[in-house]
RNA sequence: UGGGGUGUCGCCAAGUGGUAAGGCACCGGACUUUGACUCCGUUAUGCGUAGGUUCGAAUCCUGCCACCCCAGCCA
């Protein structure tokens, strides 16, 4: 029974699932899970996996569990659990009542280990960590059996029991699966499945002092939850024989879970490894895990990305087995597309230049109607006060412009968005020759909606009233890295490529007065510039802070650059 | 020199023997009171490489090359 929905792109995982459906491998069930370890923050690479797991099960009418892979209490914390939960919900996915922890299964995992011992498939090893490494051999050299490998079942049972009771020191003994020390696959050379860790666990407290290893806990957790397809990243490909071995040897699962591996996401101009991300935080190069430049879910949220845009991105990048680096331009495309439709337009002048309209009455204030979205009248309109003195963008004025410069220049006319056509008459400079203000005249008939409103001029500028605009701090973000791909580089090379200009703070910006009533988290398109979000952490009613989400496409800048 | 993977346009990625989808980026052009959006159009005689099978191959076979992962009591 295939209920494939053709709206979603196909990928090799869907294909495998559909084969299983046809072969009735799991009946009509499709059940996935997302298994984060609570030892850090989620990033957009995790988002890919989250989207994949939730949308795949949904596509076939199945479910997706959330399960914390919390088998290593020395690395994990409740704080991370809470933030992961928050991030996944924000991304738009719901695990309903299916929130689990690998630690929920510690009792069962222990019982299954006893089964393994009884079958002669596991043994307690007294070798030190160093000795275990030596005995394991190398990539090209087979391993050799531990002298403790052939202990009796009774002795193993006794020792394992005493490990659990805390009779032994950390590192003094482990439980190992008895597989094959000669295997070409190093994972099969008698992997450790339980180690002694006298650490307090965030879920189980002090109940345990032995903890299962991932390779052992994961397949069993999957099987216990009735997971049909366990999706994981490529590096676990080598572990699949081991995954299957545990499910087989434990012997109680009728139709064991199938592990399927796919390539994790890499993004250009940033890094995805927890280590490198942590290095950025700890070196103070960013503001924290939720710094708007970080590829973390928390960072993207604060940056102003929408959950929808991230889901769309996850869908567009596809799923395959080839290692790849996705161009960050695709992510930017996704948020632009989403916000182009959703974000109300507003005007903000980032670097103000004063313009005085000499023939406009000094005390006059006109409330000019401005559409909130020129392509979508349903989003309504607001008014903007127009006055004799306004601000325009510094870069929208040039005394000696290059060709094709359509903006303000002496003697030429430009249109002010939703307002009048004005003509530049003169400029005023300070003693250093810096332009401090520009004098213009306006054409009263050219008011938007007015009699000669249809007159065409080449350039259109955004503006705000100098007397009515409100000051704001605007933060302009750039990529974290100068180099395209630093995902595989070591820490030093990666640090050498850090973009030292990834944040520019504009403290003198002026925004239109309607923005005073906006709230943290509100997103706007500042016309002709980009999409911005009111910062959810630092913005205050008396000190507005906006973050650049992504700039608008800028054909003019591109033209200049290509010259 | 062990084992496991992967190689299709600048970046992703379909394709599973019948004559190279799509998206992003790029480059042209139209439209435009956002140099935005939108809309049109161009862009792989070629699928890591060399042979072979076939009427026909990115798809099958053989050899070679390149890259990634594995030697935690991490996940």
Coordinates of C-alpha atoms (C1' of nucleotides) in Angstrom, one line a residue:
Chain A
X1 CA 0.0 0.0 0.0
X2 CA 1.7 3.1 -1.2
X3 CA 0.3 6.5 -0.2
X4 CA 3.0 8.4 -1.8
X5 CA 2.3 12.1 -2.1
X6 CA 3.7 13.5 -5.3
X7 CA 3.8 17.0 -4.0
X8 CA 7.0 16.1 -2.1
X9 CA 10.2 15.4 -4.0
X10 CA 11.2 11.9 -4.0
X11 CA 14.5 10.7 -2.6
X12 CA 16.2 7.4 -2.1
X13 CA 14.8 7.0 1.4
X14 CA 11.3 7.4 0.2
X15 CA 12.1 4.8 -2.4
X16 CA 13.3 2.3 0.2
X17 CA 10.3 2.9 2.4
X18 CA 8.0 2.3 -0.6
X19 CA 9.7 -1.0 -1.2
X20 CA 9.2 -2.0 2.4
X21 CA 5.6 -1.0 2.1
X22 CA 5.2 -3.1 -1.0
X23 CA 6.9 -6.0 0.6
X24 CA 4.8 -5.6 3.7
X25 CA 7.9 -5.5 5.8
X26 CA 6.3 -3.5 8.5
X27 CA 2.7 -3.7 7.4
X28 CA 1.6 -0.2 6.5
X29 CA 3.6 1.4 9.3
X30 CA 6.2 4.1 8.8
X31 CA 7.6 5.3 12.0
X32 CA 10.7 7.5 12.4
X33 CA 12.4 9.4 15.2
X34 CA 14.7 12.3 15.7
X35 CA 17.3 11.4 18.3
X36 CA 19.3 14.5 19.5
X37 CA 21.9 14.2 22.2
X38 CA 21.3 17.0 24.7
X39 CA 24.8 18.2 24.7
X40 CA 24.5 21.4 22.7
X41 CA 22.3 23.5 20.6
X42 CA 20.5 22.4 17.4
X43 CA 21.7 23.9 14.1
X44 CA 20.4 24.0 10.6
X45 CA 22.0 20.7 9.9
X46 CA 19.8 19.2 12.6
X47 CA 16.9 21.0 11.0
X48 CA 17.5 19.0 7.9
X49 CA 17.2 15.8 9.8
X50 CA 14.2 17.0 11.8
X51 CA 12.4 18.0 8.7
X52 CA 13.3 14.7 7.0
X53 CA 12.1 12.5 9.8
X54 CA 8.9 14.4 10.5
X55 CA 7.9 14.9 6.8
X56 CA 8.8 11.4 5.8
X57 CA 6.6 9.7 8.4
X58 CA 3.8 12.2 7.6
X59 CA 4.1 11.5 3.9
X60 CA 3.1 7.9 4.6
X61 CA 0.6 8.6 7.3
X62 CA 3.1 7.6 10.1
X63 CA 4.5 9.2 13.1
X64 CA 7.8 10.6 14.3
X65 CA 9.1 10.3 17.8
X66 CA 11.4 12.7 19.6
X67 CA 14.0 10.8 21.7
X68 CA 16.9 12.2 23.6
X69 CA 20.0 10.1 23.1
X70 CA 21.1 10.6 26.7
X71 CA 23.5 7.8 27.3
X72 CA 26.4 9.9 28.4
X73 CA 25.6 12.0 31.5
X74 CA 29.0 13.5 31.6
X75 CA 28.3 15.5 28.5
X76 CA 24.6 16.2 28.8
X77 CA 22.5 18.8 30.5
X78 CA 18.9 19.7 31.2
X79 CA 19.4 23.1 29.7
X80 CA 20.0 21.5 26.3
X81 CA 17.0 19.3 26.6
X82 CA 14.8 22.4 27.2
X83 CA 16.3 24.3 24.3
X84 CA 16.1 21.4 21.9
X85 CA 12.4 21.0 22.7
X86 CA 11.8 24.7 22.1
X87 CA 13.7 24.8 18.9
X88 CA 11.9 21.8 17.4
X89 CA 8.5 23.2 18.3
X90 CA 9.4 26.5 16.8
X91 CA 10.5 24.8 13.6
X92 CA 6.9 23.6 13.4
X93 CA 7.0 20.0 14.4
X94 CA 5.0 18.1 17.0
X95 CA 5.9 14.8 18.6
X96 CA 2.6 14.9 20.5
X97 CA 2.9 12.5 23.4
X98 CA 5.9 10.7 22.0
X99 CA 8.8 12.3 23.9
X100 CA 11.2 9.7 25.0
X101 CA 14.6 9.3 26.4
X102 CA 17.1 6.5 25.8
X103 CA 17.3 6.6 29.6
X104 CA 13.7 5.5 29.8
X105 CA 15.1 2.1 28.6
X106 CA 18.0 1.7 31.0
X107 CA 16.3 -1.1 32.8
X108 CA 15.5 -3.0 29.6
X109 CA 18.9 -2.3 28.2
X110 CA 20.4 -3.9 31.3
X111 CA 18.2 -7.0 31.0
X112 CA 19.1 -7.4 27.3
X113 CA 22.8 -7.1 28.2
X114 CA 22.2 -10.0 30.6
X115 CA 20.6 -12.0 27.8
X116 CA 23.7 -11.3 25.7
X117 CA 26.0 -12.5 28.5
X118 CA 23.9 -15.6 28.9
X119 CA 24.2 -16.3 25.2
X120 CA 27.9 -16.0 25.5
X121 CA 27.7 -12.9 23.3
X122 CA 29.1 -10.4 25.8
X123 CA 31.8 -10.4 28.4
X124 CA 33.3 -8.2 31.1
X125 CA 36.7 -7.0 30.2
X126 CA 39.3 -5.8 32.7
X127 CA 41.6 -4.3 30.2
X128 CA 42.5 -0.7 30.7
X129 CA 41.3 1.8 28.1
X130 CA 44.8 2.0 26.7
X131 CA 45.0 -1.8 26.5
X132 CA 41.7 -2.0 24.8
X133 CA 43.0 0.4 22.2
X134 CA 46.1 -1.6 21.6
X135 CA 44.2 -4.9 21.4
X136 CA 41.9 -3.4 18.9
X137 CA 44.6 -3.2 16.2
X138 CA 44.5 -0.6 13.5
X139 CA 42.9 0.1 10.2
X140 CA 45.3 -2.3 8.5
X141 CA 46.1 -4.6 11.4
X142 CA 43.6 -7.0 12.9
X143 CA 42.9 -6.9 16.6
X144 CA 43.6 -9.6 19.1
X145 CA 41.4 -11.2 21.7
X146 CA 41.4 -9.8 25.2
X147 CA 42.6 -12.3 27.8
X148 CA 39.3 -11.9 29.6
X149 CA 37.3 -12.7 26.5
X150 CA 36.5 -16.3 27.5
X151 CA 35.3 -15.8 31.0
X152 CA 32.5 -18.0 32.1
X153 CA 28.9 -16.8 31.8
X154 CA 28.6 -17.0 35.6
X155 CA 31.7 -14.8 36.1
X156 CA 30.5 -12.3 33.6
X157 CA 27.0 -12.2 35.2
X158 CA 28.6 -11.6 38.6
X159 CA 31.0 -9.0 37.4
X160 CA 28.4 -7.1 35.4
X161 CA 26.0 -7.1 38.4
X162 CA 28.8 -5.7 40.5
X163 CA 29.6 -3.1 37.9
X164 CA 26.0 -2.0 38.2
X165 CA 26.2 -1.9 42.0
X166 CA 29.2 0.4 41.9
X167 CA 31.8 -1.9 43.2
X168 CA 34.4 -0.9 40.6
X169 CA 36.1 2.2 39.7
X170 CA 35.4 4.2 36.5
X171 CA 37.5 2.8 33.7
X172 CA 38.4 -0.4 35.5
X173 CA 36.0 -2.6 33.6
X174 CA 33.6 -2.6 30.7
X175 CA 31.0 -4.9 29.2
X176 CA 31.9 -5.8 25.6
X177 CA 30.0 -7.5 22.8
X178 CA 31.8 -10.7 21.7
X179 CA 31.9 -10.4 17.9
X180 CA 35.1 -10.6 15.9
X181 CA 38.5 -9.0 16.8
X182 CA 39.7 -9.8 13.3
X183 CA 36.9 -8.0 11.5
X184 CA 37.8 -5.5 8.7
X185 CA 35.1 -3.4 10.2
X186 CA 36.6 -2.0 13.4
X187 CA 33.2 -1.4 14.9
X188 CA 32.8 -5.2 15.1
X189 CA 36.0 -5.7 17.1
X190 CA 34.2 -6.4 20.3
X191 CA 32.7 -3.0 20.9
X192 CA 32.2 -1.7 24.4
X193 CA 28.6 -1.7 25.3
X194 CA 28.6 -0.6 28.9
X195 CA 31.0 1.6 30.8
X196 CA 31.2 2.7 34.4
X197 CA 30.4 6.4 34.8
X198 CA 29.8 7.6 38.3
X199 CA 27.9 10.7 37.1
X200 CA 24.5 12.0 38.0
X201 CA 22.1 11.8 35.1
X202 CA 19.7 14.6 34.4
X203 CA 16.8 12.1 34.0
X204 CA 17.8 9.1 36.2
X205 CA 19.7 10.9 38.9
X206 CA 22.0 8.5 40.8
X207 CA 20.2 5.3 39.9
X208 CA 22.9 4.1 37.6
X209 CA 26.7 4.1 37.6
X210 CA 27.0 2.1 34.4
X211 CA 25.7 3.6 31.1
X212 CA 25.2 1.9 27.7
X213 CA 27.1 3.1 24.7
X214 CA 25.3 4.6 21.7
X215 CA 25.9 1.6 19.4
X216 CA 24.1 -0.6 21.8
X217 CA 21.4 1.7 23.1
X218 CA 20.3 3.1 19.8
X219 CA 19.1 0.1 17.9
X220 CA 17.3 -1.2 20.9
X221 CA 15.7 2.1 21.7
X222 CA 14.5 2.2 18.1
X223 CA 13.1 -1.3 18.2
X224 CA 11.4 -0.7 21.5
X225 CA 9.6 2.3 20.1
X226 CA 8.6 0.4 17.0
X227 CA 10.6 2.6 14.8
X228 CA 10.5 1.2 11.3
X229 CA 13.2 3.4 9.6
X230 CA 16.0 4.8 11.6
X231 CA 17.5 7.7 9.6
X232 CA 21.0 8.8 10.5
X233 CA 24.1 10.3 8.9
X234 CA 26.7 8.7 6.7
X235 CA 29.3 8.1 9.4
X236 CA 27.0 5.4 10.9
X237 CA 27.1 3.4 7.7
X238 CA 30.0 1.3 9.2
X239 CA 27.9 0.8 12.3
X240 CA 24.9 -0.7 10.5
X241 CA 26.2 -4.3 10.8
X242 CA 26.6 -3.7 14.5
X243 CA 23.1 -2.1 14.7
X244 CA 21.7 -5.2 13.1
X245 CA 23.8 -7.6 15.2
X246 CA 22.4 -6.3 18.5
X247 CA 18.8 -6.5 17.3
X248 CA 19.4 -10.0 16.0
X249 CA 21.2 -11.3 19.1
X250 CA 18.8 -9.8 21.6
X251 CA 16.3 -11.8 19.7
X252 CA 13.0 -10.4 20.9
X253 CA 12.2 -8.1 18.0
X254 CA 10.1 -9.6 15.2
X255 CA 10.7 -7.0 12.5
X256 CA 13.8 -5.0 13.5
X257 CA 14.2 -1.4 12.6
X258 CA 16.1 -0.6 9.4
X259 CA 18.9 1.9 9.6
X260 CA 19.3 4.2 6.5
X261 CA 22.1 6.7 6.2
X262 CA 22.1 10.0 4.4
X263 CA 24.6 12.9 4.0
X264 CA 24.4 15.6 6.6
X265 CA 24.1 19.2 5.6
X266 CA 27.1 21.5 5.1
X267 CA 26.5 25.2 4.3
X268 CA 28.9 27.5 2.7
X269 CA 30.3 30.5 4.6
X270 CA 29.7 28.9 8.0
X271 CA 30.5 25.8 10.0
X272 CA 28.3 23.1 11.4
X273 CA 30.4 21.2 13.9
X274 CA 29.5 21.7 17.5
X275 CA 33.2 22.1 18.3
X276 CA 33.8 25.0 15.9
X277 CA 30.5 26.6 16.9
X278 CA 31.5 26.4 20.5
X279 CA 34.9 27.8 19.7
X280 CA 33.2 30.9 18.2
X281 CA 31.1 31.3 21.3
X282 CA 33.9 30.8 23.7
X283 CA 36.3 33.1 21.9
X284 CA 33.7 35.8 22.1
X285 CA 33.6 36.1 18.4
X286 CA 29.9 35.9 18.5
X287 CA 27.3 36.9 21.1
X288 CA 26.3 33.4 22.2
X289 CA 24.6 30.4 20.7
X290 CA 21.7 32.6 19.5
X291 CA 23.9 35.2 17.9
X292 CA 22.1 36.1 14.7
X293 CA 25.1 35.1 12.7
X294 CA 25.1 31.6 14.0
X295 CA 23.6 28.7 12.0
X296 CA 21.9 27.5 15.1
X297 CA 18.1 27.3 15.2
X298 CA 18.2 29.8 18.0
X299 CA 20.5 32.1 15.9
X300 CA 18.3 31.8 12.8
X301 CA 15.3 32.6 14.9
X302 CA 16.9 35.7 16.3
X303 CA 18.1 36.6 12.9
X304 CA 14.5 36.7 11.8
X305 CA 14.3 33.5 9.7
X306 CA 10.8 32.0 9.6
X307 CA 10.2 28.3 10.3
X308 CA 8.5 28.0 7.0
X309 CA 11.6 29.2 5.1
X310 CA 13.8 26.7 6.9
X311 CA 11.4 23.9 6.1
X312 CA 11.3 25.0 2.5
X313 CA 15.1 25.0 2.4
X314 CA 15.2 21.5 3.9
X315 CA 13.0 20.3 1.2
X316 CA 14.8 22.0 -1.6
X317 CA 18.3 20.7 -0.7
X318 CA 17.2 17.2 -1.2
X319 CA 18.5 14.0 0.5
X320 CA 21.3 11.9 -0.9
X321 CA 24.4 10.1 0.1
X322 CA 27.0 12.3 -1.5
X323 CA 28.8 14.7 0.8
X324 CA 28.0 18.3 -0.3
X325 CA 28.2 21.9 0.7
X326 CA 25.0 23.8 -0.1
X327 CA 25.3 27.4 -1.2
X328 CA 24.0 29.7 1.5
X329 CA 22.4 31.6 -1.3
X330 CA 19.7 29.0 -1.5
X331 CA 18.9 29.5 2.2
X332 CA 18.7 33.3 1.5
X333 CA 16.5 32.7 -1.5
X334 CA 14.1 30.7 0.8
X335 CA 13.8 33.5 3.3
X336 CA 13.4 36.2 0.7
X337 CA 10.7 34.3 -1.0
X338 CA 8.8 33.8 2.2
X339 CA 9.2 37.3 3.4
X340 CA 8.5 38.9 0.1
X341 CA 5.0 37.6 0.5
X342 CA 4.6 38.1 4.2
X343 CA 6.6 41.1 5.4
X344 CA 4.9 44.5 5.4
X345 CA 6.9 47.2 3.8
X346 CA 8.3 50.1 5.7
X347 CA 10.9 52.8 5.2
X348 CA 14.1 53.2 7.2
X349 CA 17.1 55.3 6.5
X350 CA 20.2 53.5 7.6
X351 CA 22.8 56.3 7.1
X352 CA 20.8 59.5 7.0
X353 CA 21.5 62.5 4.8
X354 CA 19.4 65.5 5.4
X355 CA 17.4 66.9 2.4
X356 CA 15.6 70.3 2.7
X357 CA 12.8 70.9 0.3
X358 CA 13.0 74.7 -0.1
X359 CA 9.7 75.3 -1.7
X360 CA 7.7 73.1 0.8
X361 CA 5.9 75.1 3.5
X362 CA 7.9 75.0 6.7
X363 CA 5.3 73.9 9.2
X364 CA 3.3 71.7 6.9
X365 CA 2.9 68.0 7.6
X366 CA 1.1 65.8 5.1
X367 CA 0.0 62.3 6.0
X368 CA 0.7 60.4 2.9
X369 CA -0.9 57.1 2.2
X370 CA 1.5 54.3 1.9
X371 CA 0.7 50.7 0.9
X372 CA 1.9 48.1 3.3
X373 CA 2.6 45.8 0.3
X374 CA 2.4 47.1 -3.2
X375 CA 1.7 43.6 -4.6
X376 CA -0.9 42.7 -2.0
X377 CA -3.6 45.3 -1.3
X378 CA -5.1 43.1 1.4
X379 CA -2.2 44.0 3.6
X380 CA -3.7 47.5 3.9
X381 CA -1.9 50.8 4.2
X382 CA -0.7 53.3 6.7
X383 CA 0.2 57.0 6.4
X384 CA 3.6 58.5 6.6
X385 CA 4.2 62.1 7.6
X386 CA 5.9 64.2 4.9
X387 CA 7.7 67.4 5.9
X388 CA 10.1 70.0 4.5
X389 CA 13.1 68.3 6.0
X390 CA 13.6 64.6 5.3
X391 CA 16.3 62.1 5.4
X392 CA 17.4 60.0 2.5
X393 CA 20.2 57.3 2.3
X394 CA 23.7 58.8 2.0
X395 CA 24.5 56.4 -0.8
X396 CA 21.4 57.6 -2.7
X397 CA 23.2 60.9 -3.4
X398 CA 26.2 61.5 -5.5
X399 CA 27.6 64.8 -6.6
X400 CA 29.6 63.2 -9.5
X401 CA 27.8 60.0 -10.3
X402 CA 28.8 57.3 -12.6
X403 CA 26.7 56.6 -15.7
X404 CA 23.4 54.9 -15.1
X405 CA 23.2 56.3 -11.5
X406 CA 19.5 56.9 -11.3
X407 CA 19.5 58.3 -7.8
X408 CA 19.8 61.9 -6.6
X409 CA 22.4 64.0 -8.2
X410 CA 22.6 67.8 -8.8
X411 CA 20.0 69.1 -11.2
X412 CA 18.2 65.8 -11.6
X413 CA 14.8 64.6 -10.4
X414 CA 14.0 61.6 -8.4
X415 CA 10.8 60.2 -7.0
X416 CA 10.3 59.8 -3.3
X417 CA 8.4 56.6 -2.7
X418 CA 4.7 57.2 -2.1
X419 CA 5.3 61.0 -2.2
X420 CA 6.6 63.7 -4.5
X421 CA 9.2 64.1 -7.3
X422 CA 12.0 66.3 -6.0
X423 CA 14.9 68.0 -7.8
X424 CA 18.3 68.5 -6.3
X425 CA 19.2 72.2 -6.5
X426 CA 22.3 72.5 -4.4
X427 CA 24.5 70.9 -1.7
X428 CA 25.9 72.3 1.5
X429 CA 29.3 71.0 2.7
X430 CA 31.2 71.4 5.9
X431 CA 34.7 72.6 6.3
X432 CA 36.0 69.2 5.4
X433 CA 34.1 69.1 2.2
X434 CA 31.6 66.5 3.5
X435 CA 28.1 66.9 2.3
X436 CA 25.9 67.8 5.2
X437 CA 22.7 68.6 3.5
X438 CA 21.1 68.8 0.1
X439 CA 18.6 71.4 -1.0
X440 CA 15.8 70.4 -3.3
X441 CA 12.5 71.7 -4.8
X442 CA 9.4 69.5 -5.2
X443 CA 6.7 69.3 -7.8
X444 CA 3.4 69.7 -6.0
X445 CA 1.5 68.0 -8.8
X446 CA 3.6 64.9 -8.6
X447 CA 2.2 63.6 -5.4
X448 CA 1.4 59.9 -5.6
X449 CA -2.2 59.8 -6.7
X450 CA -2.0 63.4 -7.9
X451 CA -2.6 65.0 -11.3
X452 CA 0.9 64.5 -12.8
X453 CA 1.7 61.5 -10.5
X454 CA 2.3 59.4 -13.6
X455 CA 5.4 61.4 -14.6
X456 CA 8.3 59.0 -15.0
X457 CA 11.6 59.6 -13.4
X458 CA 14.4 57.1 -13.4
X459 CA 15.1 56.9 -9.7
X460 CA 12.9 56.2 -6.7
X461 CA 14.2 56.7 -3.2
X462 CA 13.0 55.8 0.3
X463 CA 12.9 58.5 2.9
X464 CA 11.6 59.5 6.4
X465 CA 10.5 62.8 7.8
X466 CA 13.4 64.4 9.7
X467 CA 11.1 65.7 12.4
X468 CA 8.9 62.7 12.7
X469 CA 11.2 59.7 12.2
X470 CA 12.4 57.7 15.2
X471 CA 16.0 56.8 15.8
X472 CA 16.9 53.1 15.8
X473 CA 19.9 50.9 16.0
X474 CA 20.3 48.7 13.0
X475 CA 22.6 45.7 13.0
X476 CA 23.9 44.6 9.6
X477 CA 25.2 41.0 9.6
X478 CA 27.5 39.3 7.1
X479 CA 28.8 35.8 6.8
X480 CA 30.9 34.3 9.6
X481 CA 33.5 33.1 7.2
X482 CA 35.4 34.6 4.3
X483 CA 36.0 31.3 2.7
X484 CA 33.2 29.2 1.1
X485 CA 33.9 25.9 2.7
X486 CA 35.7 25.5 6.0
X487 CA 33.7 22.4 7.1
X488 CA 36.6 20.1 6.9
X489 CA 39.4 22.4 8.0
X490 CA 41.1 22.2 11.3
X491 CA 40.5 24.7 14.0
X492 CA 43.4 27.0 13.1
X493 CA 42.6 27.2 9.4
X494 CA 39.0 27.8 10.2
X495 CA 39.8 30.6 12.6
X496 CA 42.0 32.3 10.0
X497 CA 39.0 32.6 7.8
X498 CA 36.7 34.2 10.3
X499 CA 35.2 37.4 8.9
X500 CA 36.1 40.2 11.3
X501 CA 33.4 42.4 9.7
X502 CA 30.5 40.1 10.2
X503 CA 28.6 42.7 12.3
X504 CA 28.2 46.4 11.6
X505 CA 26.1 48.4 14.0
X506 CA 24.4 51.5 12.7
X507 CA 23.4 53.7 15.6
X508 CA 22.1 56.7 13.7
X509 CA 19.5 55.1 11.6
X510 CA 16.1 56.7 11.4
X511 CA 12.9 54.7 10.8
X512 CA 9.4 55.8 9.9
X513 CA 7.2 56.6 13.0
X514 CA 4.8 53.7 12.4
X515 CA 7.6 51.3 13.5
X516 CA 7.3 52.6 17.0
X517 CA 4.3 50.4 17.5
X518 CA 6.0 47.3 16.2
X519 CA 7.0 44.5 18.5
X520 CA 10.1 42.4 19.0
X521 CA 10.0 39.6 16.5
X522 CA 8.1 41.6 13.9
X523 CA 9.6 41.4 10.4
X524 CA 9.5 44.1 7.8
X525 CA 10.9 44.8 4.4
X526 CA 12.7 48.1 4.7
X527 CA 12.1 49.2 1.1
X528 CA 15.0 49.1 -1.3
X529 CA 17.2 47.5 1.4
X530 CA 16.3 44.2 2.9
X531 CA 14.3 42.3 5.4
X532 CA 14.7 43.2 9.0
X533 CA 13.4 41.9 12.3
X534 CA 13.0 43.7 15.6
X535 CA 15.5 42.1 17.8
X536 CA 13.9 39.8 20.3
X537 CA 16.6 40.3 22.9
X538 CA 17.8 43.9 22.9
X539 CA 15.1 45.9 21.3
X540 CA 13.1 48.3 23.7
X541 CA 10.3 50.7 23.0
X542 CA 12.6 53.6 23.7
X543 CA 15.6 52.0 21.8
X544 CA 14.5 50.1 18.8
X545 CA 16.9 47.5 17.5
X546 CA 16.5 45.8 14.1
X547 CA 18.5 43.0 12.7
X548 CA 19.2 42.5 9.0
X549 CA 17.7 39.2 8.0
X550 CA 18.8 39.3 4.4
X551 CA 19.3 42.1 2.0
X552 CA 17.2 42.5 -1.1
X553 CA 18.8 41.5 -4.4
X554 CA 20.9 44.5 -5.5
X555 CA 21.3 44.7 -9.3
X556 CA 23.0 48.1 -9.0
X557 CA 25.6 46.9 -6.6
X558 CA 26.2 43.9 -8.9
X559 CA 26.6 46.2 -11.9
X560 CA 29.2 48.3 -10.0
X561 CA 31.0 45.2 -8.9
X562 CA 31.2 43.7 -12.4
X563 CA 32.7 46.9 -13.8
Chain B
rU1 C1' 48.5 -1.8 1.5
rG2 C1' 41.9 -3.3 6.0
rG3 C1' 36.6 -2.1 5.9
rG4 C1' 32.5 1.1 4.4
rG5 C1' 30.7 5.0 1.1
rU6 C1' 30.4 8.7 -3.0
rG7 C1' 31.5 10.8 -7.9
rU8 C1' 25.5 14.0 -13.3
rC9 C1' 26.2 22.1 -15.2
rG10 C1' 29.5 27.1 -10.5
rC11 C1' 26.2 24.8 -5.9
rC12 C1' 22.3 21.2 -4.7
rA13 C1' 19.8 17.2 -7.3
rA14 C1' 16.3 13.9 -10.6
rG15 C1' 17.4 9.9 -13.7
rU16 C1' 17.6 2.6 -12.5
rG17 C1' 19.0 0.6 -20.9
rG18 C1' 15.6 4.4 -25.2
rU19 C1' 18.5 9.2 -26.5
rA20 C1' 20.4 14.5 -19.7
rA21 C1' 14.1 17.0 -14.9
rG22 C1' 14.0 20.9 -11.5
rG23 C1' 15.9 24.5 -7.9
rC24 C1' 19.8 28.1 -6.5
rA25 C1' 23.6 31.1 -8.7
rC26 C1' 25.0 33.4 -13.3
rC27 C1' 24.1 36.0 -18.0
rG28 C1' 20.6 38.6 -21.4
rG29 C1' 15.7 41.0 -21.9
rA30 C1' 10.4 42.9 -20.5
rC31 C1' 7.8 45.3 -16.6
rU32 C1' 8.4 48.5 -12.3
rU33 C1' 6.5 55.0 -7.7
rU34 C1' 11.3 49.1 -4.1
rG35 C1' 17.8 49.1 -9.7
rA36 C1' 12.9 44.6 -5.2
rC37 C1' 9.0 41.3 -6.8
rU38 C1' 7.1 39.2 -11.3
rC39 C1' 7.7 37.5 -16.3
rC40 C1' 10.4 35.7 -20.6
rG41 C1' 15.0 33.7 -22.7
rU42 C1' 20.3 31.5 -22.8
rU43 C1' 23.5 28.0 -20.4
rA44 C1' 25.7 19.8 -19.7
rU45 C1' 26.3 16.3 -27.7
rG46 C1' 27.6 15.6 -21.7
rC47 C1' 27.0 12.2 -16.7
rG48 C1' 35.1 11.0 -12.5
rU49 C1' 38.1 8.2 -16.3
rA50 C1' 39.5 4.2 -19.9
rG51 C1' 37.7 0.2 -22.3
rG52 C1' 33.7 -3.4 -23.2
rU53 C1' 28.4 -5.3 -24.0
rU54 C1' 24.1 -3.3 -27.0
rC55 C1' 20.5 -1.1 -32.6
rG56 C1' 20.9 2.2 -28.4
rA57 C1' 24.5 3.2 -22.0
rA58 C1' 24.7 8.4 -16.9
rU59 C1' 22.1 3.8 -16.4
rC60 C1' 24.9 -3.2 -17.5
rC61 C1' 30.3 -5.3 -17.2
rU62 C1' 35.8 -4.7 -16.3
rG63 C1' 40.0 -1.8 -14.9
rC64 C1' 41.7 2.7 -13.1
rC65 C1' 41.4 7.7 -10.6
rA66 C1' 39.6 11.2 -6.9
rC67 C1' 37.2 12.4 -2.5
rC68 C1' 34.7 11.2 2.3
rC69 C1' 34.1 8.1 6.9
rC70 C1' 36.1 4.3 10.7
rA71 C1' 41.4 2.6 15.2
rG72 C1' 36.3 7.2 22.1
rC73 C1' 35.1 3.4 28.1
rC74 C1' 31.6 10.2 22.4
rA75 C1' 27.1 10.3 19.7

